[in-house]
């Protein structure tokens, strides 16, 4: 089965083109001012329009209030909304019910308690993303977590793996977790927020090599 690939934190047309050409399935646009990958809603709309239907667009929000959430969804018109803060199951379910969009929720995993927290979102989201624990920023920190925590986990909803992935370790991560989706951001950058075309291509190639070896 093909492993899905998300390249997150895009801010340029060149990075979109590179992601499409490399065979990524999703691109992520981050609307969170504290992030070095932040794009305004105006810029996010332009990038989403530029991508068109060549790749699925994920809009990442962090603890956005109802007004901002509504504005973001109506302006950008993403295919998926990814919540990456302390949003409650009730809130993300409400957004899913009202918008009709696919909803993803990222949770930081430090130990088995993080997985238990994730179970609260079953029935409220379409996909869980297991990431490294948040520090100053929710995601994009380049740090990973103990993948063995996922080895025997009973996943009750579609899921994906994030946190510290790069072209050099993604095959190891997939061998350890068999994740159906991998999500990379800082691991394909030359500097914080600056995507590197060759690293995007190398990441996607590594995933496809894993797929070919595990058919």
PDB file of C-alpha atoms in Angstrom:
ATOM      1  CA  UNK A   1       0.000   0.000   0.000  1.00  0.00           C
ATOM      2  CA  UNK A   2       1.290   3.461  -0.892  1.00  0.00           C
ATOM      3  CA  UNK A   3       2.505   5.558   2.027  1.00  0.00           C
ATOM      4  CA  UNK A   4       0.977   9.017   1.923  1.00  0.00           C
ATOM      5  CA  UNK A   5       3.366  11.977   2.109  1.00  0.00           C
ATOM      6  CA  UNK A   6       2.735  15.450   3.505  1.00  0.00           C
ATOM      7  CA  UNK A   7       5.255  18.249   3.061  1.00  0.00           C
ATOM      8  CA  UNK A   8       4.357  20.862   5.678  1.00  0.00           C
ATOM      9  CA  UNK A   9       5.203  24.512   6.139  1.00  0.00           C
ATOM     10  CA  UNK A  10       5.331  25.535   2.478  1.00  0.00           C
ATOM     11  CA  UNK A  11       5.567  29.227   1.693  1.00  0.00           C
ATOM     12  CA  UNK A  12       6.637  29.439  -1.956  1.00  0.00           C
ATOM     13  CA  UNK A  13       5.431  28.371  -5.355  1.00  0.00           C
ATOM     14  CA  UNK A  14       8.770  26.647  -5.966  1.00  0.00           C
ATOM     15  CA  UNK A  15       8.270  24.449  -2.912  1.00  0.00           C
ATOM     16  CA  UNK A  16       4.788  23.529  -4.116  1.00  0.00           C
ATOM     17  CA  UNK A  17       6.129  22.592  -7.542  1.00  0.00           C
ATOM     18  CA  UNK A  18       8.885  20.510  -5.952  1.00  0.00           C
ATOM     19  CA  UNK A  19       6.393  18.695  -3.729  1.00  0.00           C
ATOM     20  CA  UNK A  20       4.100  17.926  -6.658  1.00  0.00           C
ATOM     21  CA  UNK A  21       6.950  16.781  -8.885  1.00  0.00           C
ATOM     22  CA  UNK A  22       8.305  14.529  -6.122  1.00  0.00           C
ATOM     23  CA  UNK A  23       4.920  12.852  -5.717  1.00  0.00           C
ATOM     24  CA  UNK A  24       3.790  14.229  -2.369  1.00  0.00           C
ATOM     25  CA  UNK A  25       0.090  13.830  -1.606  1.00  0.00           C
ATOM     26  CA  UNK A  26      -0.432  16.796   0.722  1.00  0.00           C
ATOM     27  CA  UNK A  27       1.082  20.214   1.253  1.00  0.00           C
ATOM     28  CA  UNK A  28       0.749  22.024   4.562  1.00  0.00           C
ATOM     29  CA  UNK A  29       0.227  25.762   5.026  1.00  0.00           C
ATOM     30  CA  UNK A  30       0.910  27.046   8.541  1.00  0.00           C
ATOM     31  CA  UNK A  31      -1.126  29.965   9.852  1.00  0.00           C
ATOM     32  CA  UNK A  32       0.476  30.563  13.235  1.00  0.00           C
ATOM     33  CA  UNK A  33       2.436  33.767  13.727  1.00  0.00           C
ATOM     34  CA  UNK A  34       5.037  32.328  16.098  1.00  0.00           C
ATOM     35  CA  UNK A  35       6.139  29.778  13.520  1.00  0.00           C
ATOM     36  CA  UNK A  36       8.977  30.528  11.061  1.00  0.00           C
ATOM     37  CA  UNK A  37       6.708  28.854   8.495  1.00  0.00           C
ATOM     38  CA  UNK A  38       3.777  31.202   9.111  1.00  0.00           C
ATOM     39  CA  UNK A  39       1.895  32.492   6.092  1.00  0.00           C
ATOM     40  CA  UNK A  40      -0.851  35.077   6.205  1.00  0.00           C
ATOM     41  CA  UNK A  41      -4.327  34.051   5.126  1.00  0.00           C
ATOM     42  CA  UNK A  42      -3.886  36.161   1.997  1.00  0.00           C
ATOM     43  CA  UNK A  43      -0.667  34.353   1.135  1.00  0.00           C
ATOM     44  CA  UNK A  44      -2.163  30.983   2.044  1.00  0.00           C
ATOM     45  CA  UNK A  45      -5.034  31.607  -0.371  1.00  0.00           C
ATOM     46  CA  UNK A  46      -2.625  32.491  -3.179  1.00  0.00           C
ATOM     47  CA  UNK A  47      -0.575  29.357  -2.555  1.00  0.00           C
ATOM     48  CA  UNK A  48      -3.671  27.187  -2.342  1.00  0.00           C
ATOM     49  CA  UNK A  49      -4.949  28.648  -5.623  1.00  0.00           C
ATOM     50  CA  UNK A  50      -1.542  28.125  -7.225  1.00  0.00           C
ATOM     51  CA  UNK A  51      -1.505  24.465  -6.178  1.00  0.00           C
ATOM     52  CA  UNK A  52      -5.019  23.888  -7.475  1.00  0.00           C
ATOM     53  CA  UNK A  53      -5.923  20.231  -7.636  1.00  0.00           C
ATOM     54  CA  UNK A  54      -2.336  19.076  -8.183  1.00  0.00           C
ATOM     55  CA  UNK A  55      -1.942  18.311  -4.477  1.00  0.00           C
ATOM     56  CA  UNK A  56      -4.233  18.307  -1.442  1.00  0.00           C
ATOM     57  CA  UNK A  57      -3.959  21.398   0.759  1.00  0.00           C
ATOM     58  CA  UNK A  58      -3.816  21.130   4.554  1.00  0.00           C
ATOM     59  CA  UNK A  59      -4.278  24.328   6.572  1.00  0.00           C
ATOM     60  CA  UNK A  60      -2.626  24.158   9.995  1.00  0.00           C
ATOM     61  CA  UNK A  61      -4.140  26.201  12.838  1.00  0.00           C
ATOM     62  CA  UNK A  62      -3.059  26.444  16.470  1.00  0.00           C
ATOM     63  CA  UNK A  63      -5.655  27.347  19.106  1.00  0.00           C
ATOM     64  CA  UNK A  64      -7.414  29.660  16.659  1.00  0.00           C
ATOM     65  CA  UNK A  65     -10.589  31.271  17.993  1.00  0.00           C
ATOM     66  CA  UNK A  66     -13.924  30.612  16.249  1.00  0.00           C
ATOM     67  CA  UNK A  67     -13.810  33.850  14.252  1.00  0.00           C
ATOM     68  CA  UNK A  68     -10.308  33.238  12.917  1.00  0.00           C
ATOM     69  CA  UNK A  69     -11.114  29.610  12.180  1.00  0.00           C
ATOM     70  CA  UNK A  70     -14.172  30.570  10.151  1.00  0.00           C
ATOM     71  CA  UNK A  71     -12.318  33.274   8.254  1.00  0.00           C
ATOM     72  CA  UNK A  72      -9.407  30.954   7.514  1.00  0.00           C
ATOM     73  CA  UNK A  73     -11.615  28.217   6.139  1.00  0.00           C
ATOM     74  CA  UNK A  74     -13.686  30.544   3.972  1.00  0.00           C
ATOM     75  CA  UNK A  75     -10.642  32.425   2.630  1.00  0.00           C
ATOM     76  CA  UNK A  76      -8.224  29.566   2.008  1.00  0.00           C
ATOM     77  CA  UNK A  77     -10.709  26.776   1.227  1.00  0.00           C
ATOM     78  CA  UNK A  78      -8.363  23.926   2.209  1.00  0.00           C
ATOM     79  CA  UNK A  79      -9.055  20.255   1.652  1.00  0.00           C
ATOM     80  CA  UNK A  80      -8.042  19.439   5.236  1.00  0.00           C
ATOM     81  CA  UNK A  81      -7.794  21.397   8.480  1.00  0.00           C
ATOM     82  CA  UNK A  82      -5.053  20.312  10.880  1.00  0.00           C
ATOM     83  CA  UNK A  83      -5.377  21.438  14.480  1.00  0.00           C
ATOM     84  CA  UNK A  84      -2.042  21.520  16.284  1.00  0.00           C
ATOM     85  CA  UNK A  85      -2.834  23.086  19.645  1.00  0.00           C
ATOM     86  CA  UNK A  86      -4.892  22.212  22.701  1.00  0.00           C
ATOM     87  CA  UNK A  87      -8.191  22.097  20.802  1.00  0.00           C
ATOM     88  CA  UNK A  88     -10.800  19.864  22.439  1.00  0.00           C
ATOM     89  CA  UNK A  89     -12.513  16.903  20.787  1.00  0.00           C
ATOM     90  CA  UNK A  90     -15.835  18.762  20.957  1.00  0.00           C
ATOM     91  CA  UNK A  91     -14.395  21.774  19.144  1.00  0.00           C
ATOM     92  CA  UNK A  92     -12.720  19.865  16.319  1.00  0.00           C
ATOM     93  CA  UNK A  93     -15.846  17.753  15.836  1.00  0.00           C
ATOM     94  CA  UNK A  94     -17.937  20.907  15.611  1.00  0.00           C
ATOM     95  CA  UNK A  95     -15.642  22.310  12.927  1.00  0.00           C
ATOM     96  CA  UNK A  96     -15.838  19.037  11.010  1.00  0.00           C
ATOM     97  CA  UNK A  97     -19.634  18.923  11.236  1.00  0.00           C
ATOM     98  CA  UNK A  98     -20.084  22.574  10.234  1.00  0.00           C
ATOM     99  CA  UNK A  99     -17.478  22.729   7.474  1.00  0.00           C
ATOM    100  CA  UNK A 100     -17.717  19.247   5.982  1.00  0.00           C
ATOM    101  CA  UNK A 101     -13.921  19.241   5.684  1.00  0.00           C
ATOM    102  CA  UNK A 102     -11.503  16.508   6.686  1.00  0.00           C
ATOM    103  CA  UNK A 103     -10.081  17.238  10.132  1.00  0.00           C
ATOM    104  CA  UNK A 104      -6.691  16.123  11.440  1.00  0.00           C
ATOM    105  CA  UNK A 105      -5.464  16.536  15.011  1.00  0.00           C
ATOM    106  CA  UNK A 106      -1.795  16.481  15.991  1.00  0.00           C
ATOM    107  CA  UNK A 107      -0.769  15.321  19.465  1.00  0.00           C
ATOM    108  CA  UNK A 108       2.649  15.259  21.055  1.00  0.00           C
ATOM    109  CA  UNK A 109       3.763  11.826  22.215  1.00  0.00           C
ATOM    110  CA  UNK A 110       6.188  11.610  25.110  1.00  0.00           C
ATOM    111  CA  UNK A 111       4.929   8.338  26.546  1.00  0.00           C
ATOM    112  CA  UNK A 112       1.868   6.104  26.546  1.00  0.00           C
ATOM    113  CA  UNK A 113      -0.135   8.916  28.149  1.00  0.00           C
ATOM    114  CA  UNK A 114       0.120  10.837  24.886  1.00  0.00           C
ATOM    115  CA  UNK A 115      -1.480   7.965  23.048  1.00  0.00           C
ATOM    116  CA  UNK A 116      -4.231   7.796  25.650  1.00  0.00           C
ATOM    117  CA  UNK A 117      -4.884  11.502  25.082  1.00  0.00           C
ATOM    118  CA  UNK A 118      -5.190  10.864  21.380  1.00  0.00           C
ATOM    119  CA  UNK A 119      -7.931   8.301  21.925  1.00  0.00           C
ATOM    120  CA  UNK A 120     -10.245  11.101  23.091  1.00  0.00           C
ATOM    121  CA  UNK A 121     -10.439  12.314  19.496  1.00  0.00           C
ATOM    122  CA  UNK A 122     -11.753   9.065  18.020  1.00  0.00           C
ATOM    123  CA  UNK A 123     -15.053   9.921  16.344  1.00  0.00           C
ATOM    124  CA  UNK A 124     -14.165  13.616  16.165  1.00  0.00           C
ATOM    125  CA  UNK A 125     -11.366  13.595  13.579  1.00  0.00           C
ATOM    126  CA  UNK A 126     -10.475  11.899  10.324  1.00  0.00           C
ATOM    127  CA  UNK A 127      -6.785  11.427  11.126  1.00  0.00           C
ATOM    128  CA  UNK A 128      -4.463  11.632  14.124  1.00  0.00           C
ATOM    129  CA  UNK A 129      -0.891  12.864  13.692  1.00  0.00           C
ATOM    130  CA  UNK A 130       1.592  11.635  16.287  1.00  0.00           C
ATOM    131  CA  UNK A 131       4.341  14.214  16.741  1.00  0.00           C
ATOM    132  CA  UNK A 132       7.179  15.006  19.110  1.00  0.00           C
ATOM    133  CA  UNK A 133       6.089  16.769  22.327  1.00  0.00           C
ATOM    134  CA  UNK A 134       5.588  20.498  21.863  1.00  0.00           C
ATOM    135  CA  UNK A 135       8.151  22.895  23.312  1.00  0.00           C
ATOM    136  CA  UNK A 136       8.082  26.519  22.206  1.00  0.00           C
ATOM    137  CA  UNK A 137       6.434  25.614  18.918  1.00  0.00           C
ATOM    138  CA  UNK A 138       3.833  22.966  18.099  1.00  0.00           C
ATOM    139  CA  UNK A 139       5.624  21.012  15.390  1.00  0.00           C
ATOM    140  CA  UNK A 140       8.459  21.816  13.022  1.00  0.00           C
ATOM    141  CA  UNK A 141      11.073  21.487  15.758  1.00  0.00           C
ATOM    142  CA  UNK A 142      13.125  18.766  14.088  1.00  0.00           C
ATOM    143  CA  UNK A 143      12.857  16.459  17.089  1.00  0.00           C
ATOM    144  CA  UNK A 144      11.406  12.963  17.098  1.00  0.00           C
ATOM    145  CA  UNK A 145       9.946  10.695  19.761  1.00  0.00           C
ATOM    146  CA  UNK A 146      10.240   7.026  20.664  1.00  0.00           C
ATOM    147  CA  UNK A 147       8.655   5.316  17.671  1.00  0.00           C
ATOM    148  CA  UNK A 148       8.407   2.034  19.579  1.00  0.00           C
ATOM    149  CA  UNK A 149       5.482   3.555  21.497  1.00  0.00           C
ATOM    150  CA  UNK A 150       3.423   3.039  18.330  1.00  0.00           C
ATOM    151  CA  UNK A 151       4.502  -0.557  17.730  1.00  0.00           C
ATOM    152  CA  UNK A 152       1.552  -2.250  19.405  1.00  0.00           C
ATOM    153  CA  UNK A 153      -0.870   0.651  19.526  1.00  0.00           C
ATOM    154  CA  UNK A 154      -4.439  -0.132  18.527  1.00  0.00           C
ATOM    155  CA  UNK A 155      -5.196   2.658  16.063  1.00  0.00           C
ATOM    156  CA  UNK A 156      -8.926   3.341  15.910  1.00  0.00           C
ATOM    157  CA  UNK A 157      -8.705   6.095  13.302  1.00  0.00           C
ATOM    158  CA  UNK A 158      -6.443   6.866  10.339  1.00  0.00           C
ATOM    159  CA  UNK A 159      -3.130   8.269  11.503  1.00  0.00           C
ATOM    160  CA  UNK A 160       0.232   9.621  10.485  1.00  0.00           C
ATOM    161  CA  UNK A 161       3.741  10.079  11.842  1.00  0.00           C
ATOM    162  CA  UNK A 162       5.485  13.430  12.279  1.00  0.00           C
ATOM    163  CA  UNK A 163       8.358  14.811  14.290  1.00  0.00           C
ATOM    164  CA  UNK A 164      12.001  14.882  13.271  1.00  0.00           C
ATOM    165  CA  UNK A 165      11.596  13.004   9.999  1.00  0.00           C
ATOM    166  CA  UNK A 166      14.072  13.607   7.185  1.00  0.00           C
ATOM    167  CA  UNK A 167      15.333  11.850   4.045  1.00  0.00           C
ATOM    168  CA  UNK A 168      17.872   9.860   6.064  1.00  0.00           C
ATOM    169  CA  UNK A 169      15.599   8.428   8.755  1.00  0.00           C
ATOM    170  CA  UNK A 170      12.154   8.150   7.207  1.00  0.00           C
ATOM    171  CA  UNK A 171      12.694   4.557   6.053  1.00  0.00           C
ATOM    172  CA  UNK A 172      13.738   3.580   9.583  1.00  0.00           C
ATOM    173  CA  UNK A 173      10.654   5.338  10.921  1.00  0.00           C
ATOM    174  CA  UNK A 174       8.422   3.451   8.505  1.00  0.00           C
ATOM    175  CA  UNK A 175      10.056   0.137   9.304  1.00  0.00           C
ATOM    176  CA  UNK A 176       9.439   0.795  13.001  1.00  0.00           C
ATOM    177  CA  UNK A 177       5.860   2.053  12.760  1.00  0.00           C
ATOM    178  CA  UNK A 178       4.417   1.148   9.325  1.00  0.00           C
ATOM    179  CA  UNK A 179       2.776   4.556   9.382  1.00  0.00           C
ATOM    180  CA  UNK A 180       0.224   5.071   6.588  1.00  0.00           C
ATOM    181  CA  UNK A 181       1.252   8.740   6.289  1.00  0.00           C
ATOM    182  CA  UNK A 182       4.478  10.614   7.014  1.00  0.00           C
ATOM    183  CA  UNK A 183       4.642  14.357   7.628  1.00  0.00           C
ATOM    184  CA  UNK A 184       7.878  16.326   7.203  1.00  0.00           C
ATOM    185  CA  UNK A 185       8.717  19.990   7.664  1.00  0.00           C
ATOM    186  CA  UNK A 186      12.113  21.036   9.035  1.00  0.00           C
ATOM    187  CA  UNK A 187      13.674  17.830   7.688  1.00  0.00           C
ATOM    188  CA  UNK A 188      13.429  19.149   4.125  1.00  0.00           C
ATOM    189  CA  UNK A 189      14.682  22.667   4.838  1.00  0.00           C
ATOM    190  CA  UNK A 190      17.977  24.489   4.300  1.00  0.00           C
ATOM    191  CA  UNK A 191      17.061  27.007   7.025  1.00  0.00           C
ATOM    192  CA  UNK A 192      14.008  27.441   9.280  1.00  0.00           C
ATOM    193  CA  UNK A 193      11.038  27.968   6.993  1.00  0.00           C
ATOM    194  CA  UNK A 194      13.060  27.625   3.772  1.00  0.00           C
ATOM    195  CA  UNK A 195      12.245  24.447   1.864  1.00  0.00           C
ATOM    196  CA  UNK A 196      15.018  22.771  -0.134  1.00  0.00           C
ATOM    197  CA  UNK A 197      13.909  21.297  -3.451  1.00  0.00           C
ATOM    198  CA  UNK A 198      16.472  18.486  -3.425  1.00  0.00           C
ATOM    199  CA  UNK A 199      15.601  17.446   0.134  1.00  0.00           C
ATOM    200  CA  UNK A 200      11.905  17.296  -0.746  1.00  0.00           C
ATOM    201  CA  UNK A 201      12.749  15.018  -3.668  1.00  0.00           C
ATOM    202  CA  UNK A 202      15.051  12.860  -1.533  1.00  0.00           C
ATOM    203  CA  UNK A 203      12.421  12.472   1.192  1.00  0.00           C
ATOM    204  CA  UNK A 204       9.745  11.368  -1.247  1.00  0.00           C
ATOM    205  CA  UNK A 205      12.177   9.012  -2.984  1.00  0.00           C
ATOM    206  CA  UNK A 206      13.065   7.370   0.344  1.00  0.00           C
ATOM    207  CA  UNK A 207       9.384   6.778   1.089  1.00  0.00           C
ATOM    208  CA  UNK A 208       8.785   5.261  -2.333  1.00  0.00           C
ATOM    209  CA  UNK A 209      11.820   3.003  -1.893  1.00  0.00           C
ATOM    210  CA  UNK A 210      10.299   1.778   1.359  1.00  0.00           C
ATOM    211  CA  UNK A 211       7.002   1.154  -0.425  1.00  0.00           C
ATOM    212  CA  UNK A 212       8.700  -0.797  -3.200  1.00  0.00           C
ATOM    213  CA  UNK A 213      10.543  -2.978  -0.719  1.00  0.00           C
ATOM    214  CA  UNK A 214       7.422  -3.719   1.307  1.00  0.00           C
ATOM    215  CA  UNK A 215       4.759  -4.468  -1.296  1.00  0.00           C
TER     216      UNK A 215
END
